[in-house]
Coordinates of C-alpha atoms in Angstrom, one line a residue:
X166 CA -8.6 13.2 -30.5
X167 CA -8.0 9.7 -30.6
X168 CA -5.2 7.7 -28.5
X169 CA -3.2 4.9 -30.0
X170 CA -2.5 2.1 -28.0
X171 CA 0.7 1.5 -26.6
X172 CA 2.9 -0.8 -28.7
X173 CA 3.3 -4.7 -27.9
X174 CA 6.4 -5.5 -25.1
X175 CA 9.5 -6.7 -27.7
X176 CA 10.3 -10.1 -27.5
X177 CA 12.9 -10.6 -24.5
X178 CA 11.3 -7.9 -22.0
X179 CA 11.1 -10.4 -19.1
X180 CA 14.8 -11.0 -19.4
X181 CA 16.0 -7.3 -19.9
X182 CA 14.1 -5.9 -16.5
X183 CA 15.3 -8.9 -14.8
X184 CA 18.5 -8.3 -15.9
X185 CA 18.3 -4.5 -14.6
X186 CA 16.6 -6.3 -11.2
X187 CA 19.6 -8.3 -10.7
X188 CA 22.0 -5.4 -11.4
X189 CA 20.4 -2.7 -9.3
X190 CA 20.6 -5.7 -6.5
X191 CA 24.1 -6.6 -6.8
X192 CA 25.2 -2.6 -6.8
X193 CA 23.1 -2.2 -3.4
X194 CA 23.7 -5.4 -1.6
X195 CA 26.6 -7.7 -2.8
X196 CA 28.4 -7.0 0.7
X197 CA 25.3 -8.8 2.6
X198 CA 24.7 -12.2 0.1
X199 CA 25.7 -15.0 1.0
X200 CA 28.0 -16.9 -1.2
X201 CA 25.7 -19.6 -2.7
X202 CA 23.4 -16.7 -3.7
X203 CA 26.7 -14.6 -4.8
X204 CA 27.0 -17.7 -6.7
X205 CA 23.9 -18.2 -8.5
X206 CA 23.5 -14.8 -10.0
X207 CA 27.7 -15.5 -11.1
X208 CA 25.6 -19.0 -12.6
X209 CA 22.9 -17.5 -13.9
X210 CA 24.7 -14.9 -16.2
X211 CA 26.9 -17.8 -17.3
X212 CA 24.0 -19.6 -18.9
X213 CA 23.5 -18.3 -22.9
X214 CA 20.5 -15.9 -23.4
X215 CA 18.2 -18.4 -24.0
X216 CA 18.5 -20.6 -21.0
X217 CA 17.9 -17.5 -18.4
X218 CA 14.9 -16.2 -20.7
X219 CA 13.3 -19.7 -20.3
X220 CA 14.5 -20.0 -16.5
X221 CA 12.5 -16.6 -16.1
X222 CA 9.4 -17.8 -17.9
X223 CA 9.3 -20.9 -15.7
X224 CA 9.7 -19.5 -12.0
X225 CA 7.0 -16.6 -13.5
X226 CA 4.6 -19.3 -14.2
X227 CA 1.6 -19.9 -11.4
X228 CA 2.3 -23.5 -11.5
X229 CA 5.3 -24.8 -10.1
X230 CA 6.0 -27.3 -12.5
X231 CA 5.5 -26.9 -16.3
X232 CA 4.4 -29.1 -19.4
X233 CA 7.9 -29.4 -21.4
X234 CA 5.5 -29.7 -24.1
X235 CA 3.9 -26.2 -23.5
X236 CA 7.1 -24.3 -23.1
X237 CA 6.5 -22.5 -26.3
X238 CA 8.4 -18.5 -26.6
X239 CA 9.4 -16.2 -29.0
X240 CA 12.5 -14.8 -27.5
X241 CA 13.6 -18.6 -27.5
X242 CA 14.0 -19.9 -30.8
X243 CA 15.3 -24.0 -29.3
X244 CA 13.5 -24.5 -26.4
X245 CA 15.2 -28.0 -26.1
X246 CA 19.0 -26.3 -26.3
X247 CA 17.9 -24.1 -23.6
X248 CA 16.0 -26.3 -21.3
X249 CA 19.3 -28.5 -21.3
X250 CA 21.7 -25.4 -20.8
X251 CA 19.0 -24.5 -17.4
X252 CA 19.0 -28.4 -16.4
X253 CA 23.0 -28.3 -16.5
X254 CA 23.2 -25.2 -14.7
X255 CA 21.0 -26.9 -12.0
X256 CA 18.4 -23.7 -12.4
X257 CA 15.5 -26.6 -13.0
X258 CA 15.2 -29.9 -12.7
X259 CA 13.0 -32.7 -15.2
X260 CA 10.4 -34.8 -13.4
X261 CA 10.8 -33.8 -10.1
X262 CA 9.7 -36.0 -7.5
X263 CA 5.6 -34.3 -6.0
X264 CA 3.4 -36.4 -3.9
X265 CA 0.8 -37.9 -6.2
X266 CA -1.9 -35.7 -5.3
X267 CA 0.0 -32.4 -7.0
X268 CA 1.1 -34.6 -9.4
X269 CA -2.4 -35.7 -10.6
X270 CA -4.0 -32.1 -9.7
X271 CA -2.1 -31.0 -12.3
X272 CA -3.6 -33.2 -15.5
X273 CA -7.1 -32.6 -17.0
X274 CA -9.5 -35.9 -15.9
X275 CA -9.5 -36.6 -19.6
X276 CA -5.8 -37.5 -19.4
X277 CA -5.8 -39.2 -16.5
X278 CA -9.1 -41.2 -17.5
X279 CA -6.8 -42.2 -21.0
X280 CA -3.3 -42.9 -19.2
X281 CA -4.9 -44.8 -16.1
X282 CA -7.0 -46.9 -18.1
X283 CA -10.1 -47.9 -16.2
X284 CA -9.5 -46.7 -13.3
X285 CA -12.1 -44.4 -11.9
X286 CA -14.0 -44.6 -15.7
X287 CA -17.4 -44.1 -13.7
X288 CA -16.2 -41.1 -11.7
X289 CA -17.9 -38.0 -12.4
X290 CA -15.6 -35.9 -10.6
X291 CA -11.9 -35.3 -11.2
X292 CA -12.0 -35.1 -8.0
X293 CA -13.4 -39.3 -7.4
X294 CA -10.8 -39.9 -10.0
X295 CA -7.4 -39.2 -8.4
X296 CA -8.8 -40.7 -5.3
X297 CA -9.5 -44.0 -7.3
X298 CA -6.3 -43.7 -8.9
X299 CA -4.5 -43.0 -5.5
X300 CA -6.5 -46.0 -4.5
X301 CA -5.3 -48.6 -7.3
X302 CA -1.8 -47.1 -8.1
X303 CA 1.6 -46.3 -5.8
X304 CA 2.9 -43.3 -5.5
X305 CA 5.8 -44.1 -8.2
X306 CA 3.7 -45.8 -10.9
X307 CA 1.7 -42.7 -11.1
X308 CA 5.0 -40.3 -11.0
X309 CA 6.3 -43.2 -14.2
X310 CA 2.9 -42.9 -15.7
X311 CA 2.7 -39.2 -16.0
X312 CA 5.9 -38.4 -16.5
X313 CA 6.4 -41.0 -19.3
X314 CA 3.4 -39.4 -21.4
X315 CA 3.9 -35.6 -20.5
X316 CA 7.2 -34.7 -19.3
X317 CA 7.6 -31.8 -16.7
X318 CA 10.4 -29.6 -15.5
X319 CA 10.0 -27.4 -12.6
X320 CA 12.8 -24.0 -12.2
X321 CA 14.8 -24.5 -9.1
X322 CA 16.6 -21.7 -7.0
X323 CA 13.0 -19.9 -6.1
X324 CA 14.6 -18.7 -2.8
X325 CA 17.5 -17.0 -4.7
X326 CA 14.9 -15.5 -7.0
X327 CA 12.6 -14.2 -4.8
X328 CA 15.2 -12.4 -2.5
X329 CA 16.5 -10.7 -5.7
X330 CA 12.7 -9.9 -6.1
X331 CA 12.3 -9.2 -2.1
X332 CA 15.8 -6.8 -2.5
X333 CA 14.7 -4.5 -5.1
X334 CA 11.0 -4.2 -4.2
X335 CA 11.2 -4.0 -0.6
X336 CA 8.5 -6.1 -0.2
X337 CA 6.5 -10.1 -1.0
X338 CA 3.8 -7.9 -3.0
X339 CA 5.7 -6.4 -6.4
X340 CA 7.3 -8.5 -9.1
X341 CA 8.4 -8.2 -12.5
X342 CA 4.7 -6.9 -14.1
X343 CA 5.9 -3.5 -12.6
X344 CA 8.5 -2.8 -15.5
X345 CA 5.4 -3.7 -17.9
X346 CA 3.7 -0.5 -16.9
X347 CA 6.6 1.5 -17.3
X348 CA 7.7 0.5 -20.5
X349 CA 4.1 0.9 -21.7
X350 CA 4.5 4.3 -20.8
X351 CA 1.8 4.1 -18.0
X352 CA 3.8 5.2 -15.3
X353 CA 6.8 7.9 -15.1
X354 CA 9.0 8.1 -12.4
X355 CA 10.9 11.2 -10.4
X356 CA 14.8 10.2 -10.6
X357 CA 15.8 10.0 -7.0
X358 CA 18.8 8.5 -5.5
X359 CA 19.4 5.4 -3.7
X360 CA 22.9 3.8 -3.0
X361 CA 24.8 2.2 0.0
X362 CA 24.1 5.1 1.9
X363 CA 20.5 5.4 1.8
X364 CA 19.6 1.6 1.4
X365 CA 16.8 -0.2 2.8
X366 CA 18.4 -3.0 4.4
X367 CA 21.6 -2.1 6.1
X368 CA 22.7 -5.4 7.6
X369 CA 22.0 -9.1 6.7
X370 CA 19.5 -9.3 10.1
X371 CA 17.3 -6.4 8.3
X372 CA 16.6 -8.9 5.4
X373 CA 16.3 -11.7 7.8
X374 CA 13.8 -10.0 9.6
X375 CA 11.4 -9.3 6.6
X376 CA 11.7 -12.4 5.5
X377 CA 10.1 -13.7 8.9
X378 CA 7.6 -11.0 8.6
X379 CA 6.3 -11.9 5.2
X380 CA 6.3 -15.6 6.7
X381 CA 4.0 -14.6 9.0
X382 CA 1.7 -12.6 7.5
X383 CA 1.5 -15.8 5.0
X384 CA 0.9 -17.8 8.0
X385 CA -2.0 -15.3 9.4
X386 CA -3.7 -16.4 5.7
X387 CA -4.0 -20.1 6.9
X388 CA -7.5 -20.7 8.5
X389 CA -6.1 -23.6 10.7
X390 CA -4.0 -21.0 12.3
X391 CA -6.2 -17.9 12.7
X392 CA -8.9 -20.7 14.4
X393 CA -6.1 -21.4 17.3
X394 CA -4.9 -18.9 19.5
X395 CA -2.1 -21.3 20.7
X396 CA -0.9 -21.5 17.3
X397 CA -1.5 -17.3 17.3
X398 CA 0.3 -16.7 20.4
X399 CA 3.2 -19.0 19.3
X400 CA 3.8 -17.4 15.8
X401 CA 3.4 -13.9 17.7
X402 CA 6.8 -14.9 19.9
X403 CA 8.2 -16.1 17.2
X404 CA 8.2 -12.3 15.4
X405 CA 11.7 -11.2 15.7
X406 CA 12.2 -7.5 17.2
X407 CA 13.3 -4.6 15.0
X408 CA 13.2 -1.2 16.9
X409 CA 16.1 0.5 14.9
X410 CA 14.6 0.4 11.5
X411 CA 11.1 2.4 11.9
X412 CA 9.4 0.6 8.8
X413 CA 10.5 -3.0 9.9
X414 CA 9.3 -1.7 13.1
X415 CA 5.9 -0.6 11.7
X416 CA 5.2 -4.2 9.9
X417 CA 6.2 -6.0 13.3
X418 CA 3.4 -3.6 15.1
X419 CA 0.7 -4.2 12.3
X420 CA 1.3 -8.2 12.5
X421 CA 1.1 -7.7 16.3
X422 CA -2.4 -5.5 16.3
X423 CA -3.8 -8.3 13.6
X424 CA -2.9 -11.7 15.8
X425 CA -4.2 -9.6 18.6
X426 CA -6.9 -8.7 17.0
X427 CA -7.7 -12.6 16.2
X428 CA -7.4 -13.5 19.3
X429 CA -9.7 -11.2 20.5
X430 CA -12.5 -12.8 18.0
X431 CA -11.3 -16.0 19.6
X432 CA -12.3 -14.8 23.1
X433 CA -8.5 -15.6 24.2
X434 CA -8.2 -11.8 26.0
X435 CA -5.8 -11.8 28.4
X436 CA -3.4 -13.2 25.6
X437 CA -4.8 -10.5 23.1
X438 CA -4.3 -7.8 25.8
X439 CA -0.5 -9.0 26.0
X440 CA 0.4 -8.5 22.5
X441 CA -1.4 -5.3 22.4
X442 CA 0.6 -4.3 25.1
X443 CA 3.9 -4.4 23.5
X444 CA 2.5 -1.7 20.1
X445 CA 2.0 1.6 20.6
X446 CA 0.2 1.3 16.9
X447 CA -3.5 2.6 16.5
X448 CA -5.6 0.9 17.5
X449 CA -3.8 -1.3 19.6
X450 CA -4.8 1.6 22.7
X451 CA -8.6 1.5 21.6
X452 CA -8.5 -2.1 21.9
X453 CA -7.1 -2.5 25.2
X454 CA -9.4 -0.4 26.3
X455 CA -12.3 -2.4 24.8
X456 CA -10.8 -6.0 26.2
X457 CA -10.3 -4.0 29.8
X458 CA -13.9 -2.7 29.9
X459 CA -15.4 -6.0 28.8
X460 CA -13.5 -7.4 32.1
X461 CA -15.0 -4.7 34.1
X462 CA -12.1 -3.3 34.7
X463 CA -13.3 0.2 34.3
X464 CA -10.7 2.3 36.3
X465 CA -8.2 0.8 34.5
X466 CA -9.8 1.4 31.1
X467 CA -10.8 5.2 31.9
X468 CA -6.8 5.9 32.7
X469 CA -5.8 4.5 29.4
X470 CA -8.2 6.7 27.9
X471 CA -7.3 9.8 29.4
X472 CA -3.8 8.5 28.1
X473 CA -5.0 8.6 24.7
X474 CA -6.5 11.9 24.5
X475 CA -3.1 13.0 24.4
X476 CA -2.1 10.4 21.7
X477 CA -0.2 12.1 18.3
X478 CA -2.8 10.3 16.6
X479 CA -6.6 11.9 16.0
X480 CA -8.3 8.4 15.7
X481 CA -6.9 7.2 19.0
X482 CA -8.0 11.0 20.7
X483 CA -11.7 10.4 19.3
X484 CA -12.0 7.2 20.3
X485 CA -10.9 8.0 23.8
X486 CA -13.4 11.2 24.1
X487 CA -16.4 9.1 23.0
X488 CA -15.7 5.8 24.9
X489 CA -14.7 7.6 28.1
X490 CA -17.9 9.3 28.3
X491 CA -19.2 6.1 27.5
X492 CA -17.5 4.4 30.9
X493 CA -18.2 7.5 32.8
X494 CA -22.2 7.2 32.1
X495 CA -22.1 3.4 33.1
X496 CA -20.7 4.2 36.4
X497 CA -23.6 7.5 36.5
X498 CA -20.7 9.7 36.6
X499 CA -21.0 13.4 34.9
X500 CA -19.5 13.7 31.3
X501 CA -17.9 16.8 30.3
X502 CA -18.2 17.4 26.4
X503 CA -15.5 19.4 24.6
X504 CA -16.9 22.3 22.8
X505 CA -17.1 21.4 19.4
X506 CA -16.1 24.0 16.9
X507 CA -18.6 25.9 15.7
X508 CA -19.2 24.8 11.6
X509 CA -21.2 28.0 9.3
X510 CA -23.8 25.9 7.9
X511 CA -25.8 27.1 5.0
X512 CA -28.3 25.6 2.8
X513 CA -29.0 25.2 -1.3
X514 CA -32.2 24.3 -2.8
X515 CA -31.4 22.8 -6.1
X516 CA -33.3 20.8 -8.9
X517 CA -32.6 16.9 -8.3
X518 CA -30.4 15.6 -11.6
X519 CA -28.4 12.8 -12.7
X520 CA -25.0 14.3 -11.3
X521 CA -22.8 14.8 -8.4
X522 CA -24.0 17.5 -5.7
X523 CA -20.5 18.7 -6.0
X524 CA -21.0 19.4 -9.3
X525 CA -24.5 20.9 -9.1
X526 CA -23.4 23.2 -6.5
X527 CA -19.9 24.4 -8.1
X528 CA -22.2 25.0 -11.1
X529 CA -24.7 27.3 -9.0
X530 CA -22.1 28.8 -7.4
X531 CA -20.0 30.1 -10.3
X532 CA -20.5 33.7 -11.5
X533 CA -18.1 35.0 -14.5
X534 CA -16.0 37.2 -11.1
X535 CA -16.2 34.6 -8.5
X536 CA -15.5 30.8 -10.1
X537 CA -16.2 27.7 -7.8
X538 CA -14.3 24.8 -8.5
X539 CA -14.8 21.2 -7.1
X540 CA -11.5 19.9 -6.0
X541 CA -12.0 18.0 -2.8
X542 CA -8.4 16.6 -1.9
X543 CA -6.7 17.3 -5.1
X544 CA -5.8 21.3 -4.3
X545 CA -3.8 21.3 -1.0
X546 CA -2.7 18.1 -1.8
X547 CA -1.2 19.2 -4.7
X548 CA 0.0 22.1 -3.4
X549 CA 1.9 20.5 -0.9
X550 CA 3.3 17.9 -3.5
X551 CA 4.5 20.9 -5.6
X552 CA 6.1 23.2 -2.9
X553 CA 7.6 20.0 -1.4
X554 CA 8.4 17.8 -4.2
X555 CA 12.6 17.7 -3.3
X556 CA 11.8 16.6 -0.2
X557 CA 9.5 14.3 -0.3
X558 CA 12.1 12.5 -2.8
X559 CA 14.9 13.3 -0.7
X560 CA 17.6 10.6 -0.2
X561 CA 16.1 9.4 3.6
X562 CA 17.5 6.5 4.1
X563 CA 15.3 3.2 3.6
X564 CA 12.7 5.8 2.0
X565 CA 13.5 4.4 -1.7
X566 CA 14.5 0.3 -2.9
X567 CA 14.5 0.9 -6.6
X568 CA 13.9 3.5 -9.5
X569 CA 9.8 2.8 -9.3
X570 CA 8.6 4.4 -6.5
X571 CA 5.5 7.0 -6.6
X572 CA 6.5 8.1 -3.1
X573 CA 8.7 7.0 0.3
X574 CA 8.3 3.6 1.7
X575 CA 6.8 5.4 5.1
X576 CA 4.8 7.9 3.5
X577 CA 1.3 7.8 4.9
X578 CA 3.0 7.0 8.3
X579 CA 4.3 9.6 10.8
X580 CA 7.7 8.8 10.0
X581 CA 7.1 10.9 7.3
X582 CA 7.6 14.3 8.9
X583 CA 10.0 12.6 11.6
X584 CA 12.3 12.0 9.3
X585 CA 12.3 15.2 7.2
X586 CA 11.2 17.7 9.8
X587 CA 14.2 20.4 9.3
X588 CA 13.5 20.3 5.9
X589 CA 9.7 20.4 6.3
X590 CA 9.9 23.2 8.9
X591 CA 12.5 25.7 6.7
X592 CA 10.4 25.6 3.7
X593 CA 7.5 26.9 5.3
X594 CA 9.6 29.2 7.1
X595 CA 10.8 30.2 3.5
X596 CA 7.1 30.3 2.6
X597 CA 7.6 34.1 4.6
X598 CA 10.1 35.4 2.0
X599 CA 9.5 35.8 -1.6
X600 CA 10.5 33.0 -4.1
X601 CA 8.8 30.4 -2.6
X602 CA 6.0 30.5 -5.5
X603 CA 8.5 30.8 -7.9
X604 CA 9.8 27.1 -6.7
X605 CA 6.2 25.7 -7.0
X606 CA 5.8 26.9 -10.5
X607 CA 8.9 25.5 -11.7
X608 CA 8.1 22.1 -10.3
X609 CA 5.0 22.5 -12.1
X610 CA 6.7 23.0 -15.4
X611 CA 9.5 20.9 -15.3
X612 CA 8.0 17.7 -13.3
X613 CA 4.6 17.7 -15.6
X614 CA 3.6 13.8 -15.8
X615 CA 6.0 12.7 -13.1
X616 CA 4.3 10.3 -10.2
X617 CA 3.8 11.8 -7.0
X618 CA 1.3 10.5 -4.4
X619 CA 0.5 14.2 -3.5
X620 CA -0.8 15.4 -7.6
X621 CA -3.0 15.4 -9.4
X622 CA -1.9 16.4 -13.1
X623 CA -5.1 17.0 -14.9
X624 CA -6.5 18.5 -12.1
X625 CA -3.9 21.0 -11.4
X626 CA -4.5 23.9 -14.1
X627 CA -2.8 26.6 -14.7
X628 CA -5.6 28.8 -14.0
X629 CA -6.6 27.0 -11.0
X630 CA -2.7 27.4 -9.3
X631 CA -3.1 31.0 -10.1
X632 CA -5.9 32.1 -8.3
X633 CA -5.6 29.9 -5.1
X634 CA -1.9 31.4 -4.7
X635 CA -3.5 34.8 -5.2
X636 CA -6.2 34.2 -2.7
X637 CA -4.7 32.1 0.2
X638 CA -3.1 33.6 2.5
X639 CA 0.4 32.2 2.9
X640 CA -0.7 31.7 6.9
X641 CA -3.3 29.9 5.7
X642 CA -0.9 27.6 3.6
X643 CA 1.8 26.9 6.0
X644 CA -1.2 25.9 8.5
X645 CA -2.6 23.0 6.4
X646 CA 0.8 22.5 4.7
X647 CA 1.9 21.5 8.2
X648 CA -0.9 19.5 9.5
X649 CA -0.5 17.3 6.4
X650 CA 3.1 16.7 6.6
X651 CA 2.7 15.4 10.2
X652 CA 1.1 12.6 9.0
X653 CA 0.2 12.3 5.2
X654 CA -1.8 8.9 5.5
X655 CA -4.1 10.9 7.9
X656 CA -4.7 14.2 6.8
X657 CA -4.1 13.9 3.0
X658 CA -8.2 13.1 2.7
X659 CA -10.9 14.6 4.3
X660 CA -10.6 18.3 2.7
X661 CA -13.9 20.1 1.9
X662 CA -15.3 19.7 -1.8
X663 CA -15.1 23.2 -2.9
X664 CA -12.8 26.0 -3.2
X665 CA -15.1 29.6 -4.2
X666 CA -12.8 32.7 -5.0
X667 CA -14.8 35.7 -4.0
X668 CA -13.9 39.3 -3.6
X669 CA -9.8 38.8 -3.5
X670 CA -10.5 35.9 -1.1
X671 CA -11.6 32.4 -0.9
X672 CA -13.5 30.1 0.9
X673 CA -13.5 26.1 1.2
X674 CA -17.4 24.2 1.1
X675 CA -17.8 21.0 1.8
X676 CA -21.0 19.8 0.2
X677 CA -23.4 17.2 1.5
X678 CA -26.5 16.0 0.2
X679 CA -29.4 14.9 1.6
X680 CA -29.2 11.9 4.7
X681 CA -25.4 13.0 4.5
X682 CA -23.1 13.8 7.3
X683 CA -19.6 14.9 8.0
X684 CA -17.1 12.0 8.6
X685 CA -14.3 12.1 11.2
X686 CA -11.7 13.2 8.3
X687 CA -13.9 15.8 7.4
X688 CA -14.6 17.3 11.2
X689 CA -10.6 17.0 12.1
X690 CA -10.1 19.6 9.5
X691 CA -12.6 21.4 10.3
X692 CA -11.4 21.9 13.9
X693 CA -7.7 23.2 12.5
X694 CA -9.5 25.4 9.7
X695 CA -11.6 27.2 12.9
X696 CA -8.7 27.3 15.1
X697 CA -6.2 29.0 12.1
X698 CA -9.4 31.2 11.0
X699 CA -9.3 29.5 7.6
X700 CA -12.5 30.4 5.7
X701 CA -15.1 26.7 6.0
X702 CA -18.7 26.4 5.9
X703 CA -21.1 23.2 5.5
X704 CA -23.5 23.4 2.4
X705 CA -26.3 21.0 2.8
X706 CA -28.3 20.5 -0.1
X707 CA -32.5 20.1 -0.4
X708 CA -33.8 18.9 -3.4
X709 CA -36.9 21.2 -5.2
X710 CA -40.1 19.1 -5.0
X711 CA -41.3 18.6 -8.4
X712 CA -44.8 18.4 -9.5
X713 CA -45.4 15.1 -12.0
X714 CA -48.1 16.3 -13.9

């Protein structure tokens, strides 16, 4: 069957999503702008169609300032009519004043070589050449000589445009390409709600805040800062606090843990130590513990360890087993190991191929009564995303900005299940009554194609729904179902390979192949499959020696 491609955008596109952009912005937050910015979107609709298309293709563009003679567009049939309507509306401005390096960065060398005359003729490199230029020329008879033969115009109001951007999106990352997949038809979206009530930003200090955030993290991109942990431990005091939104919260706690982290590299510890003091995110407690044992102070290091073995989060309680014992054996104290659970290991000697071992070994598994199917993380995962979808799209507030979402701003976090855990905990107490299957297969027909970050559409058959729902004991289900929800970014991976139905039951393989071991993921889960008696075991594969004749 072949598959057509998806038809070209219509002329106009960037205008009518910006359009729905501003709209969606203006219905959520026209209580927190201020009035020049109230008064550029009232500016902006007032110019004619034209004009804002062009404005839109301009502050799009990479390069701040644009050719006039380039500015050639479909959806705007007189460019000149509409570059004047945007210069009148003060929306861009014509040959803006640039220092003469941006200036001549921005011609080709044969240009400049033609307009300079014999300046820098010899150079080799554009590079030789602007110098010589700089060298023989002032700063406004290069500005007069370029913008004499090649006019530019460069869009003004960028700050108003990218907090409309910053607004809707939630974030310095998204833009306007992300209505181009969904009117290709890439993406479909669930139809959640978000209004006044359940906004991100609630008060003009929550935008503020972001906005200093994304600053930062620009600033943490500079090399000239991330070399001086001065400059490090100045931009860290400069982080404004946030403890009342979680996920403004979260971003001020991973820019904390990455100047930290720098300043460890710089050998600056006692400042690194500070800043990790004042997160409780992983892994600012593993790396106190690091700085505090490379300064010998060991007691000190051992009590924050014991601390973390009774973290919330399984990274910080490994880490904390393993470097404890570490500690304890450099000061020849005894180390007492936690039993490890014990994991039914089994091996499979199989012909070495070009494929998977997942494959091969659903393959030799499979008998017409008992199928084996390889679905790693896609099964509970989807699953969970089925049985849960309402709630995972529930109105939290801050969980949604706009209508293109694939899950909840703080999904992968464990704000995740803080925030929903009434809901979370009566639908796997409904999971005890009848019905609850009826739900899941009703999401499954009616939500087909719909994003989720939990499924896995081509992966979740029919067939495949139907037997794990006959052979998994609902126990069984409400036990990974919850272990997942506390914290999807952690426990959303690491599930074993295979799921075999035999005799009525089931039972879940992870599959390794030779020189192959179980990762941390892997182990966590399963530790909570032997303590809920959920059915595991560890295949390792051997490869059959061949004879080459």
């Amino acid at each position: 069957m072949s598959v057509s491609s998806p038809a070209p955008l219509a002329a106009g596109y960037l205008l009518r999503n910006f359009r729905q952009v501003a709209q969606w912005v203006n219905h959520l937050y026209a209580d927190l702008l201020t009035t020049a910015e109230q008064d550029c979107f009232a500016q902006f609709h007032r110019m004619p169609n034209p004009a804002q298309s062009l404005y839109l293709r301009l502050v799009t563009r990479t390069r701040p300032v644009v050719p006039v003679a380039s500015l050639h567009y479909d959806e705007i049939p007189d460019t000149d009519a509409a570059l004047r309507a945007l210069l009148d509306s003060g929306f861009a401005v014509l040959n803006p004043p640039l220092e003469p390096s941006t200036l001549l960065a921005l011609q080709t060398r044969s240009d400049l070589q033609t307009w300079f005359g014999n300046a820098g003729k010899t150079a080799e490199k554009k590079s030789a050449l602007t110098e010589s230029i700089q060298a023989q020329f002032t700063a406004e008879q290069i500005h007069n000589m370029i913008t004499t033969q090649q006019p530019l115009v460069m869009a003004l109001q960028r700050d108003w445009f990218e907090l409309v951007l910053l607004l809707f999106f939630g974030n310095g990352r998204q833009d306007l390409s992300e209505f181009v997949i969904t009117e290709l038809g890439h993406v479909r979206y669930e139809n959640y709600r978000v209004d006044r009530s359940t906004r991100y930003f609630s008060c003009r200090g929550d935008i503020e805040t972001l906005q200093a955030y994304l600053l930062a993290r620009e600033q943490l991109e500079d090399p000239d800062v991330l070399q001086d942990s001065q400059l490090l431990q100045d931009l860290f005091a400069q982080l404004p606090h946030h403890r009342q939104q979680p996920e403004l919260q979260r971003r001020f706690d991973k820019l904390a843990v990455t100047i930290a982290r720098q300043l460890e590299r710089l050998d600056a510890l006692d400042a690194a130590l500070h800043i990790y003091r004042a997160t409780e995110l992983h892994p600012s407690g593993e790396r106190q513990a690091r700085i505090l044992a490379k300064q010998d102070q060991l007691d000190e290091a051992l009590s924050l360890c014991h601390q973390l073995q009774h973290s919330p989060h399984p990274e910080a309680q490994e880490f904390a087993e393993q470097f404890s014992a570490q500690l304890l054996r450099k000061r020849r104290q005894p180390v007492i190991k936690p039993a490890a659970p014990d994991i039914i290991t089994n091996e499979m000697l199989l012909p070495p191929q070009d494929m998977a071992v997942e494959y091969l070994a659903a393959a030799a598994l499979t008998r017409d009564e008992s199928p084996c199917y390889y679905v790693e993380n896609t099964l509970f995962c989807g699953l969970f995303g089925l049985l849960f979808w309402d709630i995972i799209f529930a109105p939290v507030p801050g969980a949604f900005f706009h209508p293109f979402q694939h899950s909840p701003k703080h999904l992968r976090s464990e704000y995740f299940y803080a925030d929903r855990a009434d809901a979370i905990e009566q639908r796997l107490h409904d999971m005890e009554h009848t019905g609850w299957q009826s739900r899941l297969w009703d999401i499954w027909s009616s939500r087909q194609g719909i994003a989720n970050p939990f499924v896995v559409w081509e992966v979740l058959t029919a067939d495949l729904l139907e037997r794990a729902l006959a052979a998994i004991p609902v126990a069984h289900l409400q036990c990974i179902f919850r272990q997942l929800a506390k914290h999807p970014g952690l426990y959303s991976n690491g599930f074993p390979d295979l799921i075999h139905f035999v005799d009525d039951g089931y039972q879940l393989i992870e599959v390794k192949a030779p020189n192959d071991r179980l990762q941390p993921n892997q182990r966590r889960w399963f530790r909570r499959f032997a303590d809920a008696g959920i059915p595991a075991r560890l295949l390792n594969i051997r490869w059959q020696e061949t004879n080459d004749d």
